[in-house]
XYZ file of C-alpha atoms in Angstrom:
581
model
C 1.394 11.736 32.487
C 3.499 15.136 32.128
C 6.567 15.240 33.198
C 7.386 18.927 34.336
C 10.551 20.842 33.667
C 11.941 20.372 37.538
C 11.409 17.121 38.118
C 13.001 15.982 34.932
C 16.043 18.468 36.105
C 16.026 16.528 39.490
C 16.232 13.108 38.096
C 18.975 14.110 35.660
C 20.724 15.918 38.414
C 20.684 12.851 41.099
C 21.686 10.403 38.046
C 24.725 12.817 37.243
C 24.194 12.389 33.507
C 24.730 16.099 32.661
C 26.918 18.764 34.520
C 25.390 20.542 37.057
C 26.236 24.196 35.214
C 24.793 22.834 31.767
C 21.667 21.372 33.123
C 21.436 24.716 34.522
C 21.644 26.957 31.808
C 19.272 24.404 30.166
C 16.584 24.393 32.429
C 16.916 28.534 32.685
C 16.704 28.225 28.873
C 13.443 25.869 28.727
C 11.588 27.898 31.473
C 12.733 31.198 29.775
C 11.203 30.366 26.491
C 8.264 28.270 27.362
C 10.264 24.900 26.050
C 10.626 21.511 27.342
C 14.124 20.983 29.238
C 14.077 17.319 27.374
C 13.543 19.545 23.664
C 16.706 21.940 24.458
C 18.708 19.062 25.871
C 18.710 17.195 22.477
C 19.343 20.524 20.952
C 21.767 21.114 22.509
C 23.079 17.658 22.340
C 23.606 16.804 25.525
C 21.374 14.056 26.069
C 20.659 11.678 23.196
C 16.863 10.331 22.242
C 17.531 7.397 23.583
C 18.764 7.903 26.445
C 15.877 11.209 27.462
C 12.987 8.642 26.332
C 14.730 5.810 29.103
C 14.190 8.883 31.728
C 10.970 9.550 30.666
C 10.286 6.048 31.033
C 11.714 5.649 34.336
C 9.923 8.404 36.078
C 6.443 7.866 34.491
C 6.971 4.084 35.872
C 6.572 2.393 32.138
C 8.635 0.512 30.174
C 10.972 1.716 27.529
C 10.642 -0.255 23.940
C 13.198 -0.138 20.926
C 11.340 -1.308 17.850
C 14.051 -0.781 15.504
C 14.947 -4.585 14.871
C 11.796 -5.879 15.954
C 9.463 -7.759 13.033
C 5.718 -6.669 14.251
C 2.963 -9.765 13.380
C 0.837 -7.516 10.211
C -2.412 -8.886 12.406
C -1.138 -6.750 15.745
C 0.086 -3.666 13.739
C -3.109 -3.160 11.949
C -4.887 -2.963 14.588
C -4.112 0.856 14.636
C -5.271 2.169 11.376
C -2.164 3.714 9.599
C -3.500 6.895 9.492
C -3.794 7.534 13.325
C -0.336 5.250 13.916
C 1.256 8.143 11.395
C -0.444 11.173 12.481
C -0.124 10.428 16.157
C 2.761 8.382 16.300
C 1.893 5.142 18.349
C 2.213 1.948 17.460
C 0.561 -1.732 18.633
C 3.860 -3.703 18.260
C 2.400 -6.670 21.171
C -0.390 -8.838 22.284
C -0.892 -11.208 25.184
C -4.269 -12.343 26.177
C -6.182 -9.264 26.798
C -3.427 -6.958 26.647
C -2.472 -4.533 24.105
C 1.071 -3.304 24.315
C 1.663 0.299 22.388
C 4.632 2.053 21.756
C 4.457 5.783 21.593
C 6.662 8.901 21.427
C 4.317 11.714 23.529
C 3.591 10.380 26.838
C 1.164 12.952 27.382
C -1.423 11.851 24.108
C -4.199 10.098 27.016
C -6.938 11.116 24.272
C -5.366 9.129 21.384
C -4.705 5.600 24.172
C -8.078 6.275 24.980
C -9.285 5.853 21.793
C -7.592 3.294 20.824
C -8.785 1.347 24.096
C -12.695 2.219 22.594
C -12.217 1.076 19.333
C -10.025 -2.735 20.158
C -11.833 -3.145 23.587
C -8.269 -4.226 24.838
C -6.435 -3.234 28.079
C -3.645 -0.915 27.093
C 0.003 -0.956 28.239
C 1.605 1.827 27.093
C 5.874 2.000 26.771
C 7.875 4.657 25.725
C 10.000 4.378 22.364
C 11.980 7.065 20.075
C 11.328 8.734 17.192
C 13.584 6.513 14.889
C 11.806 3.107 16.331
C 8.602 4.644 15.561
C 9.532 5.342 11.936
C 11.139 1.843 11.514
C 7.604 0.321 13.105
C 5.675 2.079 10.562
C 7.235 0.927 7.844
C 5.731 -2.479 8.468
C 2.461 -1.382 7.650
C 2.729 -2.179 3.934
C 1.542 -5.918 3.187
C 3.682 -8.086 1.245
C 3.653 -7.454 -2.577
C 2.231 -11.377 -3.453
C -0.223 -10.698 -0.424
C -1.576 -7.259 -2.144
C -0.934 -8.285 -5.675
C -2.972 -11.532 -4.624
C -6.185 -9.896 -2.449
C -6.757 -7.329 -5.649
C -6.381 -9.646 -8.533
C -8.939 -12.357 -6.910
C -11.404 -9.438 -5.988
C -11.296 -8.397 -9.762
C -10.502 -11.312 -11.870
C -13.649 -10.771 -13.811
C -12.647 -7.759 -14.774
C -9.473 -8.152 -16.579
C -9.745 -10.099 -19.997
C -8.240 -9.078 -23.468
C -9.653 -5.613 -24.627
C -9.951 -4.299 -27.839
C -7.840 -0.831 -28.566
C -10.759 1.739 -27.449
C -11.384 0.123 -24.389
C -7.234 0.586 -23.176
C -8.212 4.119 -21.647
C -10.870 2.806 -19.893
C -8.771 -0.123 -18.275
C -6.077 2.406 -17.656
C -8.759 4.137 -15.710
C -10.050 1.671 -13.713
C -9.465 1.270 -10.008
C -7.930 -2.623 -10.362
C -5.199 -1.233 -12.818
C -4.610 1.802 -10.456
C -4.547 -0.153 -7.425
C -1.552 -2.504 -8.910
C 0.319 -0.070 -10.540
C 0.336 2.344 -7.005
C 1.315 -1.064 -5.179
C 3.798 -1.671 -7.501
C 5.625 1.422 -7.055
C 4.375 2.061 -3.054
C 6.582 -1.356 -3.156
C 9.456 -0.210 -5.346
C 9.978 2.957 -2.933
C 9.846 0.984 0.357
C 12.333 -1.499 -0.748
C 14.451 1.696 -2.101
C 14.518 0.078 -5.684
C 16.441 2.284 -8.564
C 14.562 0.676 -11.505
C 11.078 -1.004 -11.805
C 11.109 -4.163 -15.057
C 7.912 -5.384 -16.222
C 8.788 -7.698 -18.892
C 5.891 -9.309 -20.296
C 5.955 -13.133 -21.520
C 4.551 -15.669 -23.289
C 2.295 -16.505 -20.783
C 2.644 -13.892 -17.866
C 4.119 -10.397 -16.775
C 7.569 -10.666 -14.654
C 7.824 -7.651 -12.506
C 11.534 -7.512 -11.172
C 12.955 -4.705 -9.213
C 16.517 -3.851 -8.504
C 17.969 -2.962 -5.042
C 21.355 -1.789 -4.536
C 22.322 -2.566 -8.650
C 21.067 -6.254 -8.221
C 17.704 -7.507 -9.850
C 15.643 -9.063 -8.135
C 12.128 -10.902 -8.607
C 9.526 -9.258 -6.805
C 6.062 -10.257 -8.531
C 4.772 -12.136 -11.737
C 1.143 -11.236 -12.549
C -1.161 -12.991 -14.857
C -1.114 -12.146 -18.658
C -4.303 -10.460 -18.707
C -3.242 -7.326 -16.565
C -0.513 -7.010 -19.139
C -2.337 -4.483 -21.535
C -3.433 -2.314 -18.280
C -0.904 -1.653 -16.679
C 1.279 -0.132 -20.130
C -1.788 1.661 -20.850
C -1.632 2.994 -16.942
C 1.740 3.832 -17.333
C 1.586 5.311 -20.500
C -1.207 7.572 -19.329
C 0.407 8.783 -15.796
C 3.500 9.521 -18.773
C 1.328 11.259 -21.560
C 2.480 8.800 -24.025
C 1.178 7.542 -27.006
C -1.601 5.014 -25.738
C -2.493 3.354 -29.415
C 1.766 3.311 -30.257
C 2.950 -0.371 -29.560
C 5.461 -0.232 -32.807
C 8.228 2.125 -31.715
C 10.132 3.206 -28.379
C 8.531 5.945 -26.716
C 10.283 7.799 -23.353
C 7.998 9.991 -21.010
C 8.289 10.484 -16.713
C 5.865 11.834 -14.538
C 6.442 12.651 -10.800
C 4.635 11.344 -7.475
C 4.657 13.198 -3.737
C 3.797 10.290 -1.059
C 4.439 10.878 2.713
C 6.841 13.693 2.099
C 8.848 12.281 -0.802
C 9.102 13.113 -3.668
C 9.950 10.606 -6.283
C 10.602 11.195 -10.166
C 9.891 8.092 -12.755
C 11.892 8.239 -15.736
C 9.901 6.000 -18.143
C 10.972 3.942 -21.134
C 8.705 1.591 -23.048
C 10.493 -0.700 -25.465
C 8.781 -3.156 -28.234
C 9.350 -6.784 -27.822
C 7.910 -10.201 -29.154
C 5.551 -10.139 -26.252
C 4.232 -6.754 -25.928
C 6.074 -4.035 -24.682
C 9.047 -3.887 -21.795
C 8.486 -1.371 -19.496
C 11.844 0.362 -17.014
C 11.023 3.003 -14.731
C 13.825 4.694 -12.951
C 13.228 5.990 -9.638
C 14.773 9.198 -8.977
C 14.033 10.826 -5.435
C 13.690 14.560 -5.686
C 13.668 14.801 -1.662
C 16.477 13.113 -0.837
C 18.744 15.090 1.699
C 22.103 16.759 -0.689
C 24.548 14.041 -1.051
C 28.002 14.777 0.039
C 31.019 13.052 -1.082
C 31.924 11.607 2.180
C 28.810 9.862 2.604
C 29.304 8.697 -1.193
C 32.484 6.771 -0.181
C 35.756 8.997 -0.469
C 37.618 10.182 1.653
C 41.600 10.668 2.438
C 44.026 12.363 -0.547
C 41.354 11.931 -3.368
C 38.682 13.957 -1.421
C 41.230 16.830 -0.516
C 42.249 16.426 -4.430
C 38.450 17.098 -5.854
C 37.387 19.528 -2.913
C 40.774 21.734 -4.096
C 40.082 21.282 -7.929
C 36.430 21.817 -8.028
C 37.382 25.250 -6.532
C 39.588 26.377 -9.320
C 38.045 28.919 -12.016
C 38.866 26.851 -14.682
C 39.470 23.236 -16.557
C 37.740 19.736 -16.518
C 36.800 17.535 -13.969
C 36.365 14.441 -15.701
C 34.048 11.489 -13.940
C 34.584 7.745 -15.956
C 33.471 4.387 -15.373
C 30.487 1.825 -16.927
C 26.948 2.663 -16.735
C 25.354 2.605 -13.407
C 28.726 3.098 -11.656
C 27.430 6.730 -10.228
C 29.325 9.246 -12.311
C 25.805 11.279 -13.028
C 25.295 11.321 -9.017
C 28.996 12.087 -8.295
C 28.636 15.315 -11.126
C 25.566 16.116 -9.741
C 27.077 16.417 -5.859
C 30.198 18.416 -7.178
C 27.500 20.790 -8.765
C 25.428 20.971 -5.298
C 29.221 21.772 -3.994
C 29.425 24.713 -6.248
C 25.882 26.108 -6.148
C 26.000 29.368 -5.147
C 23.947 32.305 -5.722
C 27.540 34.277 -7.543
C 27.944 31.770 -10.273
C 26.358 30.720 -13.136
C 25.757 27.130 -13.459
C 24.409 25.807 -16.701
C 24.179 22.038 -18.113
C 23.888 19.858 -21.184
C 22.280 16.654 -20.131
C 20.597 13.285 -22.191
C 18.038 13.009 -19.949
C 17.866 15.363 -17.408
C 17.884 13.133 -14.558
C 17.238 15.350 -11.144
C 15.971 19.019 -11.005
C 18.260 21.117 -9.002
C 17.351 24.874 -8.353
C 19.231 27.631 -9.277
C 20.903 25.641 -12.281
C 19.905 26.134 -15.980
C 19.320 22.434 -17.461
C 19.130 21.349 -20.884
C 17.549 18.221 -22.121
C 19.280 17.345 -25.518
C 16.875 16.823 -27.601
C 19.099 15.257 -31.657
C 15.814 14.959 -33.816
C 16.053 18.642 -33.873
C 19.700 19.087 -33.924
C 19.743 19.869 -30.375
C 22.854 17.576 -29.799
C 25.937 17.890 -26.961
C 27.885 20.087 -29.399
C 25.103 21.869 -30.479
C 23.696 22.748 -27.101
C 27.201 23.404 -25.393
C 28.022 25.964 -28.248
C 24.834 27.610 -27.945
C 25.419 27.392 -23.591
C 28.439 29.376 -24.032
C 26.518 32.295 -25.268
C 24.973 32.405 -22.166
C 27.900 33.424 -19.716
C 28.256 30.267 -17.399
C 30.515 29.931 -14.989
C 30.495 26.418 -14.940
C 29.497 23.960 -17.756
C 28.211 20.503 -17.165
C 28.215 18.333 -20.313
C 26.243 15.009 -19.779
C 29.004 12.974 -21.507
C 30.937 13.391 -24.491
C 30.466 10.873 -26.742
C 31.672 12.531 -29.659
C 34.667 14.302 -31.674
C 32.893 17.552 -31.665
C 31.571 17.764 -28.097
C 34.969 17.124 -26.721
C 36.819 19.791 -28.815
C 34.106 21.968 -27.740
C 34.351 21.163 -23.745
C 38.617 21.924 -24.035
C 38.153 25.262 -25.709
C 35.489 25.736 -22.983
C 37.943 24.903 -20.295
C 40.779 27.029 -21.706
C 38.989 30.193 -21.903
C 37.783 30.631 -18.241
C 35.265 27.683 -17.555
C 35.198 24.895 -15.211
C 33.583 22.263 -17.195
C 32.523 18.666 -15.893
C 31.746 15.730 -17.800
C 31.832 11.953 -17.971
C 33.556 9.281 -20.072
C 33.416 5.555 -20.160
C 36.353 3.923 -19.616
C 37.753 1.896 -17.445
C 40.192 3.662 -15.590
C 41.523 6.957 -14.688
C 44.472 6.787 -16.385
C 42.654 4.992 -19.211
C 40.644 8.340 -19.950
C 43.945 10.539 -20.731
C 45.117 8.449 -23.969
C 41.080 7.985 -24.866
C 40.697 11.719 -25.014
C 43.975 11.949 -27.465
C 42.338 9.009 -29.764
C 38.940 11.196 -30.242
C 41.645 13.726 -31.991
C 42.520 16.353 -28.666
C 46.042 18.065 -29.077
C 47.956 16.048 -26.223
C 49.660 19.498 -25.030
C 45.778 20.725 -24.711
C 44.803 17.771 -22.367
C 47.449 18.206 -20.880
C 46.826 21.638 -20.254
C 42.716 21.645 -19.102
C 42.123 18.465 -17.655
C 42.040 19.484 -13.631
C 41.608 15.793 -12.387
C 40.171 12.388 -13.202
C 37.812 10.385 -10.801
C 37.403 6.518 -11.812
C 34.478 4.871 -9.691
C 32.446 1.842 -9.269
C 29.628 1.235 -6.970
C 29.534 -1.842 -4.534
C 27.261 -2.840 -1.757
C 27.629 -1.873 1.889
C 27.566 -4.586 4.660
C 24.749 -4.488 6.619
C 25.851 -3.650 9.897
C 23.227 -5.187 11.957
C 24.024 -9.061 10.758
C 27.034 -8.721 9.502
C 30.089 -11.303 10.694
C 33.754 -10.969 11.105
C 36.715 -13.448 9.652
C 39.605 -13.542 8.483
C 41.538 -15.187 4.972
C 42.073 -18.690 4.914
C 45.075 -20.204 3.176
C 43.075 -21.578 0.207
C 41.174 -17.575 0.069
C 44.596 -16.080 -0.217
C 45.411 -18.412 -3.018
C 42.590 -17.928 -5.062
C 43.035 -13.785 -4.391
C 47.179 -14.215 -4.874
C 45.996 -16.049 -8.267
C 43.832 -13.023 -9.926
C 45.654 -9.315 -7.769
C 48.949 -8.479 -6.663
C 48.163 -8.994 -2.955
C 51.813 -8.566 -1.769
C 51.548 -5.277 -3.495
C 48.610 -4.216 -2.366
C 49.298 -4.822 1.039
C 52.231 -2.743 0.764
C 50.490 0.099 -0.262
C 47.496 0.252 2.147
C 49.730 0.200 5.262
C 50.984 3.537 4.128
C 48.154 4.757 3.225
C 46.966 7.263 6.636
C 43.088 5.877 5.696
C 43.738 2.470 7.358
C 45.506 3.219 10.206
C 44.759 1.256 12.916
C 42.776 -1.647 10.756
C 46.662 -2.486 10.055
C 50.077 -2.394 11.114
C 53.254 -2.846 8.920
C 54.264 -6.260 9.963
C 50.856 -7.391 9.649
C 50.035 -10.211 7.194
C 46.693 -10.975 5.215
C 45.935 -13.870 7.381
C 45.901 -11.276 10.330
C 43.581 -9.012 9.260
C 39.773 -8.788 9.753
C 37.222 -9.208 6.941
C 33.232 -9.292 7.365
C 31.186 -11.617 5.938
C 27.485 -10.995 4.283
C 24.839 -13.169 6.681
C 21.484 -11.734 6.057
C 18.600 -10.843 8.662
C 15.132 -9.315 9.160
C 16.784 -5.228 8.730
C 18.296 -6.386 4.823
C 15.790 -8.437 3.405
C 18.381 -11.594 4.344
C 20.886 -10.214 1.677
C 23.170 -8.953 3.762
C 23.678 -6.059 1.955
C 22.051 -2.107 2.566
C 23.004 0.287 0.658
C 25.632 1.231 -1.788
C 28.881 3.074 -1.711
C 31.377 4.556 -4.224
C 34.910 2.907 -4.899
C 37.176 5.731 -6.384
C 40.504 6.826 -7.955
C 41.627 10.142 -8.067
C 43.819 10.883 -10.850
C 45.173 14.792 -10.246
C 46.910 16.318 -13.388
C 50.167 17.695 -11.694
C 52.733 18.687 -13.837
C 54.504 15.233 -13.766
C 51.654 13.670 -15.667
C 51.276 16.780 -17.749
C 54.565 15.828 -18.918
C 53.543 12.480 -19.214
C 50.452 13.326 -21.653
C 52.708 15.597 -23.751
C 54.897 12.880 -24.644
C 52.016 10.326 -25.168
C 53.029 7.698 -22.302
C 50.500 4.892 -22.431
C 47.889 4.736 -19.646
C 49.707 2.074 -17.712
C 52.906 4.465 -17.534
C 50.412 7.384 -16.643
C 48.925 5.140 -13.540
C 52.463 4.062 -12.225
C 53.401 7.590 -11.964
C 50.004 8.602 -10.402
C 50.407 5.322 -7.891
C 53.954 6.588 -7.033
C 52.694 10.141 -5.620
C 50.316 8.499 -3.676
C 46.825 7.807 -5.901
C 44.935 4.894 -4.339
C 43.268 2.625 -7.703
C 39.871 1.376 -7.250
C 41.409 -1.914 -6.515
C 43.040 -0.475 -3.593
C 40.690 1.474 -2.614
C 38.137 -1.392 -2.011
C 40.543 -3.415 0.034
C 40.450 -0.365 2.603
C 36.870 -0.356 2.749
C 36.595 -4.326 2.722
C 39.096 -3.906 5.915
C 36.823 -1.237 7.697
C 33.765 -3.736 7.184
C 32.024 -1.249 4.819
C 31.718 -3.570 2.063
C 33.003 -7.656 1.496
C 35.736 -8.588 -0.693
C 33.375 -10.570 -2.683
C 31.837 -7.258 -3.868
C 35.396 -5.973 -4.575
C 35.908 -9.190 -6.899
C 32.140 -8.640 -8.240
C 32.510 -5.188 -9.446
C 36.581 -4.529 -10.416
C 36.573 -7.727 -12.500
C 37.117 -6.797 -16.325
């Protein structure tokens, strides 16, 4: 079942896919190196996956399959071990009779159909599929979480009862405990959880997890795992195993199927044992960029031109779990390179990055923000990030840093951008010397995305309008989003908010029927030009400081997620959710 470099080039040829010169230069290219013409096609990106995988299809004579929304029964999947599904990449995705139906990527694997045929005793159809629908297929190995959770607590029932304090190693050793804390985290990283909550109870263990900043109930386990599974956790942590009185923090890392995923660990006394919150941090993720995080337009020119400048603040605000750690941590991937010295304060420490010098504060020991920034700025940085500055001290310090020849970053909570300007002046800063450092301000909130696969498309009703014209400005609003060169297109100046297209959250198979995948950042992007330099001298209040901002062009949050609720990234029921105060 090989399909040679020439008679792929004829097909592609008499189907008049490609140009005749490229295909050329391809196939010269494939049979020059030793390659496949399909492997320096998609290199070249002139033939997408799909699209090469339907040829191959076509001229081997079998069908082509896309698994990529299908739901495979767990009874037909399993019947390739995992294992060989992964290593070989072939999947059993149907079944009718006496047939076997696999999908595979390498048309030319006979020995691995072969043995496959051997080992079911089925008659094997084989279609072609792509790499993505392969990867989407094999994620539906993994069993349910009550179905797992279920088959390993009956199987060892016997085993769990209350134990005494010297047997808690032991139980944190044994393979039940194992097994359920690996499922509950092989779980947690499928679903793409942040955190992992097992709360214990009166009279049973809640384990909740939350997706995209929602929590949501995933297992509750008898009460007589609850003593294993701290003790497990405490162990993979090096924590304290006989401590049940006071707090303890610890993390420990795991590498699973080429991830690698840090736990952040925090064990908290309450009346019914101890409340355990991991937070899942993944180490392998791909560098984030801030387009993909959700800006884009002015405020992305804004930060790409300030970041660049040798020195002053770039100050990130907004609640916690709003993303200003991630956003800091992108700006910092931004300027990571091998001429400048990059150095950080942080409380914890939450990803490793290479090439940058991080400091865990550590206040028992005095190791505090201040403390630790005055002590950084022996060390010739470049650029200084401070974790946040909570304090009178650590924000005097991070000015003086920014006026001598530093670009430092940092994070506040407050509300706004403008908010963080008058906030900085309360904590005692010199309003000329705010005025002076501060580079530019990014407010930001995180909402969910859409799913795109079941998403559905409406537009405002009369009573909708009302209940929006009763709690924003919409009028306002409007006006300022049809100049805004981001939406162009979604609206046009005479258009009204009856007119316009919304999308709705349904729910399918692809979300988990919430509707929702993913997050993505709301922003505003405050820049200090020398109007609102002006402003801060003179002590304007923050709502003087925003209309100013607004009326050179900054987009609020507000705004902001009304253009993305328009381009059917996000609903307007997330807007509501998240900008509410």
């Amino acid at each position: 079942m090989r399909i040679g470099n020439e008679q792929l080039k004829n097909f592609i040829s008499d189907s008049e896919i490609i140009g005749s010169k490229e295909l050329e230069e391809s196939f010269q290219e494939a049979e020059a190196g030793g390659k496949k013409l399909g492997d320096v096609l998609l290199e070249k990106k002139l033939i997408d996956e799909i699209q090469l995988r339907k040829l191959y299809a076509y001229i081997l004579g079998v069908p082509f399959v896309d698994l990529a929304k299908e739901t495979i029964p767990h009874e037909i999947i399993q019947l390739v071990p995992e294992p060989i599904a992964k290593k070989y990449r072939i999947v059993a995705f149907s079944k009718n009779g006496n047939e076997l139906r696999l999908a595979m990527v390498n048309p030319e694997d006979i020995q691995t159909v072969d043995f496959i045929k051997k080992k079911t005793g089925f008659k094997i159809v084989i279609c072609l599929t792509t790499e993505e629908s392969i990867e989407t297929a094999l994620r539906q190995y993994s069993k349910s979480l009550k179905a797992e959770f279920g088959d390993i607590i009956s199987k060892n029932s016997s085993e769990f009862s209350e134990e005494t304090e010297e047997d808690l190693e032991k139980i944190a050793q044994g393979l039940p405990i194992i097994r359920i804390v690996d499922t509950l985290i092989k779980h947690a990283i499928l679903q793409s959880a942040s955190d992992i909550h097992i709360e214990p109870d009166e009279k049973e263990v809640r384990v909740r997890y939350r997706i995209d900043g929602i929590l949501h109930e995933a297992m509750t386990l008898p009460k007589q795992v609850r003593d294993g599974i701290i003790a497990r956790i405490k162990v993979l942590s090096n924590l304290k195993l006989d401590e049940h009185r006071v707090p303890q923090d610890g993390r420990f890392k795991i590498e699973k199927d080429g991830l690698k995923i840090s736990f952040r660990v925090s064990i908290l006394p309450i009346f019914d044992g101890e409340k355990i919150v991991m937070r899942l941090l993944n180490e392998s993720s791909k560098g984030l960029t801030l387009e993909s995080m959700g800006m884009s337009g002015r405020g992305l020119e804004i930060i790409h031109r300030d970041i660049k400048r040798p020195n002053g603040m770039i100050l990130v605000t907004g609640p916690t779990g709003s993303g200003k750690t991630t956003t800091l941590y992108t700006v910092m991937d931004i300027l990571n390179v091998p001429e400048v010295n990059i150095s950080t304060v942080e409380d914890p420490v939450e990803y490793r990055m290479s090439r940058i010098n991080q400091t865990q504060i550590y206040p028992k020991v005095g190791l505090t923000f201040a403390a630790g920034l005055r002590s950084l700025l022996r060390q010739d940085p470049d650029i200084i990030m401070v974790g946040e500055i909570r304090d009178k001290e650590t924000m005097e310090m991070a000015i003086h840093a920014a006026m001598t020849g530093h670009l430092v970053l940092s994070t506040l909570h407050t509300n706004s951008a403008a908010g963080t300007l008058p906030r900085l002046i309360d904590m005692g800063a010199e309003p000329f010397l705010v005025a002076s450092t501060v580079n530019v301000i990014i407010a930001q909130r995180l909402v969910r995305k859409l799913c795109p696969d079941c998403r559905k498309e409406y537009k405002l009703s009369d009573k909708e309008l009302k209940t929006l014209k009763d709690n924003y400005a919409m009028d306002e609003i409007l006006g300022v989003i049809v100049k805004d060169p981001d939406v162009k297109g979604n609206v046009k100046a005479a258009e009204k908010w009856q007119d316009i297209k919304f999308f709705k959250a349904v729910g399918c198979e692809r979300c988990s029927d919430e509707g929702y995948r993913g997050r993505v950042g709301i922003f505003e992007v405050l820049e200090v030009d020398d109007e609102i330099q002006k402003a801060i001298s003179q002590k304007e209040t923050a709502e003087d400081i925003e209309e100013r901002a607004r009326k050179n062009g900054m987009l609020t949050m507000l705004e902001d997620g009304f253009v993305k609720a328009m381009q059917g990234v996000t609903s307007l029921e997330e807007i509501m959710r998240v900008t509410k105060e």
